[in-house]
PDB file of C-alpha atoms in Angstrom:
ATOM      1  CA  ALA A1187     -11.178 -11.692  -1.901  1.00  0.00           C
ATOM      2  CA  ASP A1188     -10.111 -11.916   1.581  1.00  0.00           C
ATOM      3  CA  PRO A1189      -9.982  -8.410   3.311  1.00  0.00           C
ATOM      4  CA  LEU A1190      -8.361  -9.856   6.598  1.00  0.00           C
ATOM      5  CA  ALA A1191      -5.479 -10.460   4.097  1.00  0.00           C
ATOM      6  CA  ASN A1192      -4.679  -7.052   2.978  1.00  0.00           C
ATOM      7  CA  GLY A1193      -2.500  -4.724   4.662  1.00  0.00           C
ATOM      8  CA  GLY A1194      -3.704  -1.451   6.568  1.00  0.00           C
ATOM      9  CA  ASP A1195      -2.715   0.857   9.481  1.00  0.00           C
ATOM     10  CA  THR A1196      -4.464   1.412  12.955  1.00  0.00           C
ATOM     11  CA  LEU A1197      -3.997   5.040  14.183  1.00  0.00           C
ATOM     12  CA  LEU A1198      -3.944   5.677  17.743  1.00  0.00           C
ATOM     13  CA  GLY A1199      -4.071   8.638  19.598  1.00  0.00           C
ATOM     14  CA  ARG A1200      -5.948  11.717  21.262  1.00  0.00           C
ATOM     15  CA  CYS A1201      -8.879  13.258  19.138  1.00  0.00           C
ATOM     16  CA  THR A1202      -9.955  16.927  19.612  1.00  0.00           C
ATOM     17  CA  ARG A1203     -13.201  18.379  17.888  1.00  0.00           C
ATOM     18  CA  VAL A1204     -12.184  21.053  15.566  1.00  0.00           C
ATOM     19  CA  GLU A1205     -14.338  24.063  16.683  1.00  0.00           C
ATOM     20  CA  GLY A1206     -15.743  26.909  14.629  1.00  0.00           C
ATOM     21  CA  GLY A1207     -15.750  27.618  10.822  1.00  0.00           C
ATOM     22  CA  TYR A1208     -13.435  24.495  10.326  1.00  0.00           C
ATOM     23  CA  GLY A1209     -11.576  26.151   7.551  1.00  0.00           C
ATOM     24  CA  SER A1210      -9.092  23.884   6.012  1.00  0.00           C
ATOM     25  CA  ALA A1211     -10.335  20.917   7.668  1.00  0.00           C
ATOM     26  CA  ARG A1212     -13.376  21.351   5.775  1.00  0.00           C
ATOM     27  CA  ALA A1213     -12.178  22.260   2.568  1.00  0.00           C
ATOM     28  CA  ALA A1214      -9.493  19.087   2.540  1.00  0.00           C
ATOM     29  CA  PHE A1215     -12.159  16.710   3.678  1.00  0.00           C
ATOM     30  CA  LEU A1216     -14.778  17.965   0.796  1.00  0.00           C
ATOM     31  CA  ALA A1217     -11.841  17.805  -1.625  1.00  0.00           C
ATOM     32  CA  ALA A1218     -11.652  14.208  -0.913  1.00  0.00           C
ATOM     33  CA  HIS A1219     -14.959  13.526  -0.578  1.00  0.00           C
ATOM     34  CA  PRO A1220     -16.824  15.834  -2.880  1.00  0.00           C
ATOM     35  CA  ALA A1221     -20.304  14.137  -2.513  1.00  0.00           C
ATOM     36  CA  SER A1222     -20.236  14.443   0.972  1.00  0.00           C
ATOM     37  CA  ALA A1223     -20.887  18.498   0.505  1.00  0.00           C
ATOM     38  CA  TYR A1224     -24.844  17.737   1.262  1.00  0.00           C
ATOM     39  CA  TYR A1225     -24.208  16.506   4.598  1.00  0.00           C
ATOM     40  CA  ALA A1226     -20.856  18.260   6.189  1.00  0.00           C
ATOM     41  CA  ASP A1227     -23.003  21.337   7.284  1.00  0.00           C
ATOM     42  CA  PHE A1228     -25.320  19.277   9.565  1.00  0.00           C
ATOM     43  CA  ARG A1229     -25.799  19.947  13.212  1.00  0.00           C
ATOM     44  CA  ASP A1230     -24.892  16.236  13.996  1.00  0.00           C
ATOM     45  CA  PHE A1231     -21.413  16.499  11.596  1.00  0.00           C
ATOM     46  CA  ALA A1232     -18.216  17.541  13.086  1.00  0.00           C
ATOM     47  CA  PHE A1233     -14.498  17.400  12.165  1.00  0.00           C
ATOM     48  CA  TRP A1234     -11.858  15.835  14.656  1.00  0.00           C
ATOM     49  CA  LYS A1235      -8.153  16.236  14.724  1.00  0.00           C
ATOM     50  CA  LEU A1236      -6.348  12.897  15.411  1.00  0.00           C
ATOM     51  CA  GLN A1237      -3.201  13.449  17.639  1.00  0.00           C
ATOM     52  CA  VAL A1238      -1.042  10.363  16.275  1.00  0.00           C
ATOM     53  CA  SER A1239       0.816   8.699  19.304  1.00  0.00           C
ATOM     54  CA  SER A1240       1.135   5.122  17.839  1.00  0.00           C
ATOM     55  CA  VAL A1241       0.870   3.118  14.747  1.00  0.00           C
ATOM     56  CA  ARG A1242      -0.113  -0.187  14.180  1.00  0.00           C
ATOM     57  CA  TYR A1243       0.706  -1.981  10.584  1.00  0.00           C
ATOM     58  CA  ILE A1244      -1.126  -4.688   9.486  1.00  0.00           C
ATOM     59  CA  GLY A1245       0.345  -6.360   6.285  1.00  0.00           C
ATOM     60  CA  GLY A1246      -2.150  -9.456   6.288  1.00  0.00           C
ATOM     61  CA  TYR A1247      -1.771 -12.457   8.183  1.00  0.00           C
ATOM     62  CA  GLY A1248       0.891 -12.844  10.284  1.00  0.00           C
ATOM     63  CA  ARG A1249       2.390  -9.878   8.978  1.00  0.00           C
ATOM     64  CA  MET A1250       2.131  -6.658  12.065  1.00  0.00           C
ATOM     65  CA  SER A1251       4.313  -4.625  13.848  1.00  0.00           C
ATOM     66  CA  TRP A1252       4.391  -1.381  15.779  1.00  0.00           C
ATOM     67  CA  ILE A1253       5.833   1.783  14.156  1.00  0.00           C
ATOM     68  CA  GLU A1254       7.858   3.658  16.117  1.00  0.00           C
ATOM     69  CA  ARG A1255       5.891   7.699  16.650  1.00  0.00           C
ATOM     70  CA  ALA A1256       9.700   8.937  15.126  1.00  0.00           C
ATOM     71  CA  ASP A1257       9.551   7.027  12.092  1.00  0.00           C
ATOM     72  CA  TRP A1258       5.816   7.654  11.874  1.00  0.00           C
ATOM     73  CA  GLU A1259       6.602  11.703  12.018  1.00  0.00           C
ATOM     74  CA  SER A1260       9.477  11.705   9.596  1.00  0.00           C
ATOM     75  CA  ALA A1261       8.028   9.622   6.769  1.00  0.00           C
ATOM     76  CA  GLU A1262       7.590  10.974   3.679  1.00  0.00           C
ATOM     77  CA  PRO A1263       5.168  10.000   0.419  1.00  0.00           C
ATOM     78  CA  ASP A1264       6.459   7.133  -1.508  1.00  0.00           C
ATOM     79  CA  PRO A1265       7.900   8.533  -4.733  1.00  0.00           C
ATOM     80  CA  LEU A1266       6.194   5.749  -6.782  1.00  0.00           C
ATOM     81  CA  GLY A1267       2.633   6.509  -5.372  1.00  0.00           C
ATOM     82  CA  PRO A1268       1.738   8.676  -8.356  1.00  0.00           C
ATOM     83  CA  TRP A1269       2.459   5.941 -10.690  1.00  0.00           C
ATOM     84  CA  ALA A1270       1.774   2.989  -8.932  1.00  0.00           C
ATOM     85  CA  ALA A1271      -1.605   2.227 -10.361  1.00  0.00           C
ATOM     86  CA  GLY A1272      -0.257   2.467 -14.004  1.00  0.00           C
ATOM     87  CA  ILE A1273       2.610   0.426 -13.298  1.00  0.00           C
ATOM     88  CA  ILE A1274       0.264  -2.413 -11.706  1.00  0.00           C
ATOM     89  CA  ALA A1275      -2.246  -2.404 -14.303  1.00  0.00           C
ATOM     90  CA  HIS A1276       0.772  -2.748 -16.880  1.00  0.00           C
ATOM     91  CA  MET A1277       2.175  -5.601 -15.320  1.00  0.00           C
ATOM     92  CA  ASN A1278      -1.252  -7.737 -14.938  1.00  0.00           C
ATOM     93  CA  ALA A1279      -2.262  -6.717 -18.343  1.00  0.00           C
ATOM     94  CA  ASP A1280       0.774  -7.285 -20.410  1.00  0.00           C
ATOM     95  CA  HIS A1281       3.405  -9.416 -17.812  1.00  0.00           C
ATOM     96  CA  ALA A1282       1.218 -11.916 -16.169  1.00  0.00           C
ATOM     97  CA  ASP A1283       4.141 -14.422 -17.244  1.00  0.00           C
ATOM     98  CA  ALA A1284       6.571 -12.478 -15.289  1.00  0.00           C
ATOM     99  CA  LEU A1285       4.635 -12.552 -12.182  1.00  0.00           C
ATOM    100  CA  VAL A1286       4.466 -16.022 -11.818  1.00  0.00           C
ATOM    101  CA  LEU A1287       8.017 -16.437 -12.915  1.00  0.00           C
ATOM    102  CA  TYR A1288       9.190 -14.065  -9.775  1.00  0.00           C
ATOM    103  CA  CYS A1289       6.695 -16.345  -7.831  1.00  0.00           C
ATOM    104  CA  ASN A1290       8.465 -19.359  -8.652  1.00  0.00           C
ATOM    105  CA  ALA A1291      11.868 -17.775  -8.188  1.00  0.00           C
ATOM    106  CA  PHE A1292      11.838 -16.034  -5.441  1.00  0.00           C
ATOM    107  CA  SER A1293       9.360 -17.266  -3.049  1.00  0.00           C
ATOM    108  CA  ARG A1294       8.616 -20.562  -1.170  1.00  0.00           C
ATOM    109  CA  ALA A1295       5.030 -20.660  -2.957  1.00  0.00           C
ATOM    110  CA  VAL A1296       4.516 -23.903  -5.029  1.00  0.00           C
ATOM    111  CA  ASP A1297       1.934 -25.028  -7.747  1.00  0.00           C
ATOM    112  CA  ILE A1298       1.326 -21.349  -9.036  1.00  0.00           C
ATOM    113  CA  SER A1299      -1.035 -21.230 -11.866  1.00  0.00           C
ATOM    114  CA  SER A1300      -1.379 -17.315 -11.654  1.00  0.00           C
ATOM    115  CA  ALA A1301      -0.188 -14.283  -9.961  1.00  0.00           C
ATOM    116  CA  SER A1302      -1.510 -10.426  -9.960  1.00  0.00           C
ATOM    117  CA  MET A1303       0.592  -7.507  -8.492  1.00  0.00           C
ATOM    118  CA  ARG A1304      -1.361  -5.796  -6.065  1.00  0.00           C
ATOM    119  CA  SER A1305       0.959  -3.132  -4.848  1.00  0.00           C
ATOM    120  CA  ILE A1306       4.474  -1.459  -5.290  1.00  0.00           C
ATOM    121  CA  ASP A1307       6.457   1.038  -3.757  1.00  0.00           C
ATOM    122  CA  ARG A1308      10.033   1.914  -3.398  1.00  0.00           C
ATOM    123  CA  TYR A1309      11.226  -1.135  -1.392  1.00  0.00           C
ATOM    124  CA  GLY A1310       9.562  -3.538  -3.774  1.00  0.00           C
ATOM    125  CA  PHE A1311       5.859  -5.234  -4.555  1.00  0.00           C
ATOM    126  CA  GLU A1312       3.020  -7.221  -3.449  1.00  0.00           C
ATOM    127  CA  MET A1313       1.336  -9.943  -5.369  1.00  0.00           C
ATOM    128  CA  SER A1314      -1.691 -12.456  -4.904  1.00  0.00           C
ATOM    129  CA  ALA A1315      -0.683 -15.869  -6.010  1.00  0.00           C
ATOM    130  CA  SER A1316      -3.225 -18.397  -7.067  1.00  0.00           C
ATOM    131  CA  THR A1317      -2.228 -22.024  -5.678  1.00  0.00           C
ATOM    132  CA  PRO A1318      -4.234 -25.443  -5.049  1.00  0.00           C
ATOM    133  CA  ALA A1319      -4.383 -24.143  -1.545  1.00  0.00           C
ATOM    134  CA  GLY A1320      -6.106 -20.734  -2.360  1.00  0.00           C
ATOM    135  CA  PRO A1321      -4.798 -17.550  -2.720  1.00  0.00           C
ATOM    136  CA  ARG A1322      -1.248 -16.666  -1.265  1.00  0.00           C
ATOM    137  CA  PRO A1323       0.145 -13.089  -0.657  1.00  0.00           C
ATOM    138  CA  ILE A1324       3.947 -12.529  -1.621  1.00  0.00           C
ATOM    139  CA  ARG A1325       6.000  -9.558  -0.970  1.00  0.00           C
ATOM    140  CA  LEU A1326       9.227  -9.629  -3.179  1.00  0.00           C
ATOM    141  CA  PRO A1327      11.959  -6.638  -2.158  1.00  0.00           C
ATOM    142  CA  PHE A1328      14.055  -4.726  -4.715  1.00  0.00           C
ATOM    143  CA  ALA A1329      17.491  -4.769  -4.619  1.00  0.00           C
ATOM    144  CA  LYS A1330      17.820  -1.231  -3.881  1.00  0.00           C
ATOM    145  CA  PRO A1331      15.025   1.390  -3.181  1.00  0.00           C
ATOM    146  CA  ILE A1332      13.778   2.983  -6.347  1.00  0.00           C
ATOM    147  CA  SER A1333      12.055   6.656  -7.108  1.00  0.00           C
ATOM    148  CA  THR A1334      10.780   6.543 -10.486  1.00  0.00           C
ATOM    149  CA  PRO A1335       8.658   4.651 -13.189  1.00  0.00           C
ATOM    150  CA  GLU A1336      12.021   4.133 -15.305  1.00  0.00           C
ATOM    151  CA  GLU A1337      13.617   2.609 -12.099  1.00  0.00           C
ATOM    152  CA  ALA A1338      10.769   0.371 -11.367  1.00  0.00           C
ATOM    153  CA  ARG A1339      11.033  -0.712 -15.069  1.00  0.00           C
ATOM    154  CA  VAL A1340      14.747  -1.601 -14.509  1.00  0.00           C
ATOM    155  CA  ALA A1341      14.479  -3.350 -11.521  1.00  0.00           C
ATOM    156  CA  LEU A1342      11.337  -5.605 -12.578  1.00  0.00           C
ATOM    157  CA  VAL A1343      13.334  -6.388 -15.842  1.00  0.00           C
ATOM    158  CA  ALA A1344      16.775  -7.183 -13.965  1.00  0.00           C
ATOM    159  CA  MET A1345      14.291  -9.442 -11.596  1.00  0.00           C
ATOM    160  CA  VAL A1346      13.026 -11.440 -14.857  1.00  0.00           C
ATOM    161  CA  LYS A1347      16.712 -12.119 -16.455  1.00  0.00           C
ATOM    162  CA  GLU A1348      17.689 -13.342 -12.565  1.00  0.00           C
ATOM    163  CA  ALA A1349      14.443 -15.343 -12.174  1.00  0.00           C
ATOM    164  CA  ARG A1350      15.181 -16.840 -15.545  1.00  0.00           C
ATOM    165  CA  SER A1351      18.936 -17.788 -15.195  1.00  0.00           C
ATOM    166  CA  GLY A1352      18.054 -18.995 -11.468  1.00  0.00           C
ATOM    167  CA  LEU A1353      15.424 -21.652 -12.711  1.00  0.00           C
ATOM    168  CA  GLY A1354      17.072 -22.357 -15.763  1.00  0.00           C
TER     169      GLY A1354
END
């Protein structure tokens, strides 16, 4: 509900206009934004290339840092990316009770009435927990990095078992 509580990145660097026929820049843009084909050839439309020199990560309120250029350049897509939406939908539809259990066992949030998974990656997952004071973002790590939906399932089940035994 609050866009300022969501994560994002700011990329800083030098932009240069792509001159000429645009080639792969145009094709990539239209693949990502097919409805823009009607204006992509207007005279006042242009393609630009950003040479990233700095990256600022914003993870929501009070969660931000600079990412080193070498780390940015060596980064690879998260292996769970292709399955993340399905995992999130499944957890929110079928395991809402487990999400509240995770919050109670592994976070400092109190009086949680409900929780929903918002994102998942190789290192852990983020939830939005409903508390009397309003929604609260919660990030929980996995015991070790994961890379497949099956590993995510195993890690999430292990966390439920650990939460149940820890809470009695």
